[in-house]
């Protein structure tokens, strides 16, 4: 027999969730420094004192929103959907890139999540350090393991690290340089899931070709 949930506790959790969602949209739109607690509470339909009550202040709220955004984005677009540990590393790389691009170009209700993460990269706050160590480093290590398997080198090798960064750079370029790309080459940026898939395929094929060339290159010596 399930223990009945206290309505007060349930209401408290719902207010907290609404604050996280409202704050995420506001922070993504204006940034941490320009966002106001009053506007966040207005959008959440909560009392202006709710942020202090649930989070202890704007700074802690922002840190929690970043974690919330990253968790929700990965729930919607898992890194390696349906792939087990025995899957070929090339297939894992394709899935990793596709997942990242889906998060970057998401236009649904959770689109603010990718925008907020990108803003934090450009306008870093004190919340970035914990975010990197707790949420982003595990993802980076996973990518490096995939690249290492493709190159046949240790995950700590410099070439592996540089190739991993090159993969990520190709993906985030289309977000950070969106205004320029859209003017230089109209209709290049993905507008739907199919076009995201085509871009993911291009970045994957390009990266695999580059790594294959590096693996064959005599001058490409392992470094630690």
Phi, psi and omega in degrees: 000128182284142177283127180302140179277129178298123180305326180293319179293317179299318179294324179295317179296321181293320177297318179298316179297317180295323177294318179298315181292315180294317180296321179301314180295319180291314179298321180294326183280318188246345186088163184298314188293324183268347180290144179243144178298324180299316181292321178298313180294325178298314181292329180278351183067035183240161176296147184298341179274357186295326181297314178296322182293315186271331187233348180084001178145172183296321184296314179292322177302315181299315179300318180291326178295319178300315179296316179300316181296315181295318180296315181295320181296319180287332175293322181283319182232082180301152182298312183232070186298121175074006182258130177269177182296339182275355181296146179300143181299329178296322178291322178295320179298318179299317180293319180300312181295317180298317179298316180297317180292325177298321178291320181295319186257015178298130179244008181280193181303333181265017183299334181296338184296312178294322180295320180295316180298320180294321179296322179294327177292325183276321180240071187297144175242182179292348180282346185294319182304303178299324180298316180298311185290320187272329187242317187273325181298318177301322177293317180298318179296324178294318177296317181296324177295322178294312180297320179299320179294323179291317182279341184072038181229164177296150181297336180273001181293143182300320181297322177297314180298316181293321178294320177299317178294325178295321178299310180298319182300320180297326181285309185287341177305318184291342176269308184294329181255022183305314181299324181285313181300318182295333178273321179289315185227079180305147178071012177275321182291139181301136179246349180204178184299324181295317181288331173296319178297321179293318178295319178299319179296319179297311182298320179295310181298318179298315182293318179295321178296318179295317180292325177296320178295317180296324180293329180275341185290130179290333182278353183273077183273142179298140174225149180241000000 
